[in-house]
Short mmCIF file of C-alpha atoms and ligand atoms in Angstrom, two decimals:
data_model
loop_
_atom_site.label_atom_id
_atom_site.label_comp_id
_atom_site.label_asym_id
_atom_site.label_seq_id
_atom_site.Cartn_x
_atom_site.Cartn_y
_atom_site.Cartn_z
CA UNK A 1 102.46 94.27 132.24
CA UNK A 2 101.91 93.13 128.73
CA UNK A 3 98.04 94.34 127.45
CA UNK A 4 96.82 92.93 123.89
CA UNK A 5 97.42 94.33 120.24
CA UNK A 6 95.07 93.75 118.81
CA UNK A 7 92.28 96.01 119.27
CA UNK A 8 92.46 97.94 116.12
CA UNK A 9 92.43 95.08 114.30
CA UNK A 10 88.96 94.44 115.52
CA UNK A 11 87.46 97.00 113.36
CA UNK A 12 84.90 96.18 111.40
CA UNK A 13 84.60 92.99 113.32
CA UNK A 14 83.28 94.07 116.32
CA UNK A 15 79.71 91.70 115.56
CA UNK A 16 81.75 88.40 114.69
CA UNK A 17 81.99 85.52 117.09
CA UNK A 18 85.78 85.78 118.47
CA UNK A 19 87.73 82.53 117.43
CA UNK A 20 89.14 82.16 121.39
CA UNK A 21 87.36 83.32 124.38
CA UNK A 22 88.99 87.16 125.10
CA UNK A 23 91.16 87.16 128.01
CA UNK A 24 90.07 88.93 130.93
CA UNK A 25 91.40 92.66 130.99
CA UNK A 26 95.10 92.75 132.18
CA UNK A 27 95.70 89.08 131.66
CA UNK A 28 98.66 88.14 129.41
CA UNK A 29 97.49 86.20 125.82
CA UNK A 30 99.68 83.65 124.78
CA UNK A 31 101.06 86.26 122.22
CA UNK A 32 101.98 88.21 124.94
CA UNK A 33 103.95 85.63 125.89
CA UNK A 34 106.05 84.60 122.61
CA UNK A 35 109.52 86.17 123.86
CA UNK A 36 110.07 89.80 122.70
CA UNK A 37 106.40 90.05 121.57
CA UNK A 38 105.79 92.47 124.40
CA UNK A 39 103.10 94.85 123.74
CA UNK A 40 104.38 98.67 123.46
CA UNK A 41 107.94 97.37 122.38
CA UNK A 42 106.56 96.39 118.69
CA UNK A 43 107.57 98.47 115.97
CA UNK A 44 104.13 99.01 114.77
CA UNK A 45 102.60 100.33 117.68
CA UNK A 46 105.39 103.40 117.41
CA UNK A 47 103.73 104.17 114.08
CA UNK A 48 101.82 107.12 114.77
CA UNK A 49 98.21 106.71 112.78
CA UNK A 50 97.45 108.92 109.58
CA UNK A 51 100.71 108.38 108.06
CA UNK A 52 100.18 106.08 105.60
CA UNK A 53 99.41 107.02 101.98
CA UNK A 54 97.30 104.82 99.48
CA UNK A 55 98.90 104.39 96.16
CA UNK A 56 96.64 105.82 93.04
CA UNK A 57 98.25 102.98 90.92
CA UNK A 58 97.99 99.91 92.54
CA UNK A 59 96.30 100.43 95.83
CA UNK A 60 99.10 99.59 98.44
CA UNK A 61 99.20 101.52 101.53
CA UNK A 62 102.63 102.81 101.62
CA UNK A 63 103.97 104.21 105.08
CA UNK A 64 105.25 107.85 104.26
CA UNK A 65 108.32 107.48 105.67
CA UNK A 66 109.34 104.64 103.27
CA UNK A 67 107.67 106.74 100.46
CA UNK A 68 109.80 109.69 101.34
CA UNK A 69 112.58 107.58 101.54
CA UNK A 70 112.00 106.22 98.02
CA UNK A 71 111.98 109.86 96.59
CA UNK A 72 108.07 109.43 96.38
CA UNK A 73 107.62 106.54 94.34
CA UNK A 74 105.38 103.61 95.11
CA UNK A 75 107.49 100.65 96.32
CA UNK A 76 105.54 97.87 94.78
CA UNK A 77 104.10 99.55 91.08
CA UNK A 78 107.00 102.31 90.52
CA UNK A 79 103.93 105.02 90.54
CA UNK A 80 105.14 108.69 90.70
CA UNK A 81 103.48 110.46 93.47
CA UNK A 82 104.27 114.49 93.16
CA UNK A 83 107.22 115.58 94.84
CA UNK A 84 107.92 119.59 95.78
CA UNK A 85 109.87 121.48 94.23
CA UNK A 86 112.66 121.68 97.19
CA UNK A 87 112.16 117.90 97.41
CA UNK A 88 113.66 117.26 93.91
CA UNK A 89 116.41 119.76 94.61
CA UNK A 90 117.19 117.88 97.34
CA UNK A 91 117.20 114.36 94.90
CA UNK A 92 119.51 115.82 92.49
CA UNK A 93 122.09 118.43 93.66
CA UNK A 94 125.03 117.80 95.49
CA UNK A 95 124.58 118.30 99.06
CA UNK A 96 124.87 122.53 100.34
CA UNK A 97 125.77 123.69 96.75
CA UNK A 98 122.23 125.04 95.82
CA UNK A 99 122.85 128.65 95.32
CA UNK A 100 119.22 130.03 94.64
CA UNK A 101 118.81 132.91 92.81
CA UNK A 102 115.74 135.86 92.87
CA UNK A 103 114.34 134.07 96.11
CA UNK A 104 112.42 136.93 96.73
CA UNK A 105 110.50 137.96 93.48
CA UNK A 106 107.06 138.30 93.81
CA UNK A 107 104.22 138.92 91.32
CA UNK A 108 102.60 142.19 91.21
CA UNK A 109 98.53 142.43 90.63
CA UNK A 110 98.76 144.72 86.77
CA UNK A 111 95.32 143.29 86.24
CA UNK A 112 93.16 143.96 89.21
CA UNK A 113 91.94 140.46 88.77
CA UNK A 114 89.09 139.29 91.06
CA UNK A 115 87.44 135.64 90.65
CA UNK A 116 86.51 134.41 93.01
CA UNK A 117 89.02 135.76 95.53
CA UNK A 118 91.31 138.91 94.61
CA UNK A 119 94.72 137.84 93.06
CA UNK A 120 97.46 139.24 95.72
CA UNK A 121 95.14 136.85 98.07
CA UNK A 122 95.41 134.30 96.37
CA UNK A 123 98.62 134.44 95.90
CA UNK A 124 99.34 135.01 99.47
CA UNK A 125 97.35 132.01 99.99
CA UNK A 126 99.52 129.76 98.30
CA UNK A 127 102.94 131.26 99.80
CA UNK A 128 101.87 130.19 103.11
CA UNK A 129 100.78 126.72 101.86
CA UNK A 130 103.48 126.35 100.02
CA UNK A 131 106.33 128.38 101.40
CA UNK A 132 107.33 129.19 98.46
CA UNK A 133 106.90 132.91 96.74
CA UNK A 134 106.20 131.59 93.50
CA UNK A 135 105.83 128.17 91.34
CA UNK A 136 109.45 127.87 90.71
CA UNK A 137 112.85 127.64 92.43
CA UNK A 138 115.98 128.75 90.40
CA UNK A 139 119.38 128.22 91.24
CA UNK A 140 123.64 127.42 90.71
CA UNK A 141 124.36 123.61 91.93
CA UNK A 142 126.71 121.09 91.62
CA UNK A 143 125.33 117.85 90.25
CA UNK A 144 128.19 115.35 89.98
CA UNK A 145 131.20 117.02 88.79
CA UNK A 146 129.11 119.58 87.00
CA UNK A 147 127.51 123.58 87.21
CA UNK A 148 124.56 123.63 86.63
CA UNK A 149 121.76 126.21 86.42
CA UNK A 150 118.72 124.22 87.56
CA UNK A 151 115.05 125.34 87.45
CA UNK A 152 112.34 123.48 89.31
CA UNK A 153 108.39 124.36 88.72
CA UNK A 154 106.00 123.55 91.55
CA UNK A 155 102.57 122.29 91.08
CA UNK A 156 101.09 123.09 94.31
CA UNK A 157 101.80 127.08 93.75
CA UNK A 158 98.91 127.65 91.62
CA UNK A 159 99.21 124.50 89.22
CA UNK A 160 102.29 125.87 88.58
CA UNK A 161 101.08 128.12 86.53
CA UNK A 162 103.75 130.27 83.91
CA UNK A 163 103.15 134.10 85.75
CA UNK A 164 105.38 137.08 85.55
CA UNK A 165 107.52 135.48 88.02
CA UNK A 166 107.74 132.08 86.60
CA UNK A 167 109.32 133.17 83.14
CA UNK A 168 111.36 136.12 84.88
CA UNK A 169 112.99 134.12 87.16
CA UNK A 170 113.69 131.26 84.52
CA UNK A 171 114.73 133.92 81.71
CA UNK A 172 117.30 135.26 84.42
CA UNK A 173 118.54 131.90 85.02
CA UNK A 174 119.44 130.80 81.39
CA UNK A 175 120.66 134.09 80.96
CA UNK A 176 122.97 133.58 83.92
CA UNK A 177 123.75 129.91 82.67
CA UNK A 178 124.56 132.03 78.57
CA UNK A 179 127.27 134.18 80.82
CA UNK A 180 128.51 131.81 82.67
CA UNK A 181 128.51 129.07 79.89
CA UNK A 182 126.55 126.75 81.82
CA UNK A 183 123.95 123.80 80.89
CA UNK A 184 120.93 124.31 82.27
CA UNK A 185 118.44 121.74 83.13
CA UNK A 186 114.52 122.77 83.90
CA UNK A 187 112.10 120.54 85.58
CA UNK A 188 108.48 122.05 84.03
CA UNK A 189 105.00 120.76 85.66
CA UNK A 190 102.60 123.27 84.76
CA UNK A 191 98.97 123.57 84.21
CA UNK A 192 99.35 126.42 81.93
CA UNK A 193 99.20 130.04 81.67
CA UNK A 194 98.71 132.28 85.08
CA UNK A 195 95.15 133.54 84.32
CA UNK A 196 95.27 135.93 86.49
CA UNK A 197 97.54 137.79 85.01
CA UNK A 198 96.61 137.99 81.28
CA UNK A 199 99.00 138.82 78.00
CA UNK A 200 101.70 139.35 80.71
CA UNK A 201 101.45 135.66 81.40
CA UNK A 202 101.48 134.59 77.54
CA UNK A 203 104.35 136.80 76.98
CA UNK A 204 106.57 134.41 79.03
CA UNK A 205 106.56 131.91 76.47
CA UNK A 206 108.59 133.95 74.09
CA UNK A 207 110.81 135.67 76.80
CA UNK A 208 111.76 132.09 77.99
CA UNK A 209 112.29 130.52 74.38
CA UNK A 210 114.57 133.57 73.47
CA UNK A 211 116.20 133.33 76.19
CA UNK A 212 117.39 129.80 75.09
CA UNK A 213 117.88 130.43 71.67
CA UNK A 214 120.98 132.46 72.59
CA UNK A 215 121.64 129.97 75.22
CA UNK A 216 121.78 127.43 72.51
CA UNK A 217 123.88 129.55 70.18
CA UNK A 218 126.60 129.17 72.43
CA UNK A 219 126.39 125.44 71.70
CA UNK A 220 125.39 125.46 75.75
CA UNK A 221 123.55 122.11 76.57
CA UNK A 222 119.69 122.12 77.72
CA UNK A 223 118.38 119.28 79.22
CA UNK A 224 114.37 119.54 79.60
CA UNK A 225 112.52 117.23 81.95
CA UNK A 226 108.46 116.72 82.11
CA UNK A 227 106.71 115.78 85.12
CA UNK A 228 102.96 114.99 85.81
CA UNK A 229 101.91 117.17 84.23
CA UNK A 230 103.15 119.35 81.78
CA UNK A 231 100.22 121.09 79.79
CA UNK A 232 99.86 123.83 77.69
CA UNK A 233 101.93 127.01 77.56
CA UNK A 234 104.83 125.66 79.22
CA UNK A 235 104.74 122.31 77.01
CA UNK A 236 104.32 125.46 74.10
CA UNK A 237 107.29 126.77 74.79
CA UNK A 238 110.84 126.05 76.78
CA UNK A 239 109.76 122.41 78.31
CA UNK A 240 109.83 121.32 74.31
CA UNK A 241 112.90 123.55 73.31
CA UNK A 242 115.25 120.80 74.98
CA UNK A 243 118.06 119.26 73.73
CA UNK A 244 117.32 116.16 75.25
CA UNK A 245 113.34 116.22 76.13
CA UNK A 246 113.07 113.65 78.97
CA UNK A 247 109.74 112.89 80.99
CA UNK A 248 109.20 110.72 84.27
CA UNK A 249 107.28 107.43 84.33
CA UNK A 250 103.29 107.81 83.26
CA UNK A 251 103.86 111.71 82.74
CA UNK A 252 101.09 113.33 81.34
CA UNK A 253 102.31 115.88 78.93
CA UNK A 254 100.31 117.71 76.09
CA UNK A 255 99.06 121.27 74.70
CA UNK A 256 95.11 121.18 74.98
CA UNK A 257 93.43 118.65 77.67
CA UNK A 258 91.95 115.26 75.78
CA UNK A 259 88.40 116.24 75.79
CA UNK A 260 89.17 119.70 74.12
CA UNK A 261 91.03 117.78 71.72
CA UNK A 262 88.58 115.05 70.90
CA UNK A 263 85.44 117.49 70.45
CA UNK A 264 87.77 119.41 68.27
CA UNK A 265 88.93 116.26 66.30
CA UNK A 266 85.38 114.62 66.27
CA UNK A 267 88.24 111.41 66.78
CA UNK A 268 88.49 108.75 69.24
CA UNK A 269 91.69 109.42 70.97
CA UNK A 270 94.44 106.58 71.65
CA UNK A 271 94.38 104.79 74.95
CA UNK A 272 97.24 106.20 75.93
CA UNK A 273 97.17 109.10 74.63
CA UNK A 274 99.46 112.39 76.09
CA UNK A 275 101.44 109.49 78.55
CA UNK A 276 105.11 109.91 78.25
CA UNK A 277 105.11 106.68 77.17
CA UNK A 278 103.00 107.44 74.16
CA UNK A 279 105.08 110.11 73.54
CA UNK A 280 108.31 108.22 73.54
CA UNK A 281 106.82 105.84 71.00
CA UNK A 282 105.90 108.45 68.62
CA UNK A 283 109.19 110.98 68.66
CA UNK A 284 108.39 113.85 70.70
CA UNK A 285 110.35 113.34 74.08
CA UNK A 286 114.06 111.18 73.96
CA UNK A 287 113.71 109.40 76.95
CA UNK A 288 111.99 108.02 79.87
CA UNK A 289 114.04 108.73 83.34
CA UNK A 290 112.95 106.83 86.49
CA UNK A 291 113.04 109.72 89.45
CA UNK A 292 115.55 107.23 91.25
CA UNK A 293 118.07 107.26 87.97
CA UNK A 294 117.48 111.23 87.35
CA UNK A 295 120.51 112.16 88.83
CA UNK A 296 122.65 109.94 87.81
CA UNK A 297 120.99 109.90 83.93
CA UNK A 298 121.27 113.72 83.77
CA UNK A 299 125.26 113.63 85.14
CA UNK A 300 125.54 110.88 82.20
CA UNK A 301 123.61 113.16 79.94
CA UNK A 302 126.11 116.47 80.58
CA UNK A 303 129.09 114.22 80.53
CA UNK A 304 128.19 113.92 76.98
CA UNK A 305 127.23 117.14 76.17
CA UNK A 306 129.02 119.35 77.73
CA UNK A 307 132.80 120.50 76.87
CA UNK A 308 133.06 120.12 73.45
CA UNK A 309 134.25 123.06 71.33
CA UNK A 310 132.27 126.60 71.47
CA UNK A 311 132.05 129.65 69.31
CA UNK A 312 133.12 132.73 70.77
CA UNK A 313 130.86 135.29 72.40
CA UNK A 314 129.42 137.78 70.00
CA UNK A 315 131.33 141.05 70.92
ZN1 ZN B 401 101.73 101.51 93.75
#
């Protein structure tokens, strides 16, 4: 037998004056009645509660499902929610051809450093939220008819902060993609330096960048792409060394955070100020790529770039 939906719907309501006298319990409504109206056959009752998201941007609640299924971006405003790293693998590679390199590599503790937990905790802590050993995935794919060596930073490890591991594992990777004379492409979020791990962290910055100079001596292609957000030492060094310098939708990307900036400045900052869009208009990235078009943009992107003439290796 047919019961009523529409208790949830009550909430809120509970002290206002119903508009038609409630039917006893167990009696059919004329809802119930309207033909394949039946109560526990309706889509939305399958919806299990808790599953909706509320967009930042414009204030829709979005069912997660449909967000998923829209790589994570709001259906109504275009917003950009985060996405994992192994999400946006997923997005862009072809399907099974994600060879992932140094899946293993963990950092080491050189500093002893204790804030307010240890560091090896810490870093423990996030690995088991995260599943991931680090805040970036490195690997060989496919995308289109290309190879590509593809590196994809992680804000939930630790703000994806640049650590020991972070610049090892991308250093090996362009130095892979030099040997094998492939483009690489990196995805950078970051919120800056690992703390925790001192000069060794800073250090990254000019491992990494070396590591594509010689990559681009080889006339290889490097396509960099910034997410929300890409701060700091990782926006100081290889996610603004690209050949093409690309950011998602509403991005923010700078060096210092606004407020350091504007008590350093004594200045009233632009509205928009560190947006991609900002950015766009005055020079420093090439392009704005909608996370639905990435794919497709950066296939376009190494269709152009890619197998024109090279120089030799040095012997
Ligand atoms: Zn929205």
């Amino acid at each position: 037998m047919a019961t009523t939906t529409f208790t949830r719907k009550s909430l809120g309501l509970e002290s206002t004056e119903p508009a038609v006298t409630p039917p006893a319990k167990g009696a059919q409504t004329n809802f119930a009645k309207k033909p394949k109206l039946g109560a526990g056959k309706s889509k939305k009752r399958d919806i299990p509660e808790g599953l909706w998201t509320k967009c930042p941007k414009c204030e829709t609640m979005v069912f997660d499902k449909e967000l998923d299924a829209n790589l994570k971006v709001c259906p109504k405003c275009e917003f950009h929610f985060p996405i994992s790293a192994s999400e946006r693998i997923h997005s862009l590679v072809e399907t099974c051809t994600f060879e992932e390199m140094d899946a293993e590599m963990t950092s080491v503790d050189p500093l002893k450093f204790v804030d307010k937990t240890s560091y090896p905790k810490r870093v423990q802590a996030h690995q088991a939220a995260t599943g991931l050993k680090d805040a970036v995935l490195t690997g060989i794919c496919k995308m289109g008819e290309h190879r590509v060596a593809l590196g994809v930073m992680d804000f939930n490890f630790i703000a994806a902060s640049l650590g020991s591991v972070v610049g090892e594992k991308l250093t090996r990777l362009i130095e892979r993609a030099t040997e094998k004379e492939l483009p690489v492409i990196i995805i950078s979020t970051s919120g800056g330096a690992r703390m925790q791990e001192g000069m060794l962290s800073l250090m990254q910055m000019a491992k990494t960048s070396a590591a594509l100079a010689y990559h681009g001596q080889r006339r290889l292609p490097y396509l960099s792409m910034l997410t929300h957000p890409t701060t700091a030492g990782v926006m100081a060094s290889y996610a603004s060394l690209g050949d093409l310098i690309l950011a998602e939708p509403g991005a923010m990307i700078g060096f210092a955070g606004p407020r350091v900036i504007k008590d350093t400045t004594q200045a009233e900052l632009p509205r928009d100020f560190q947006t991609a869009e900002f950015l766009l208009d005055h020079g420093l990235i090439d392009a704005i790529v909608p996370r639905k078009e990435m794919k497709q943009r950066f296939i376009e992107y190494l269709d152009f770039l890619d197998g024109r003439p090279r120089p030799a290796a040095p012997a």
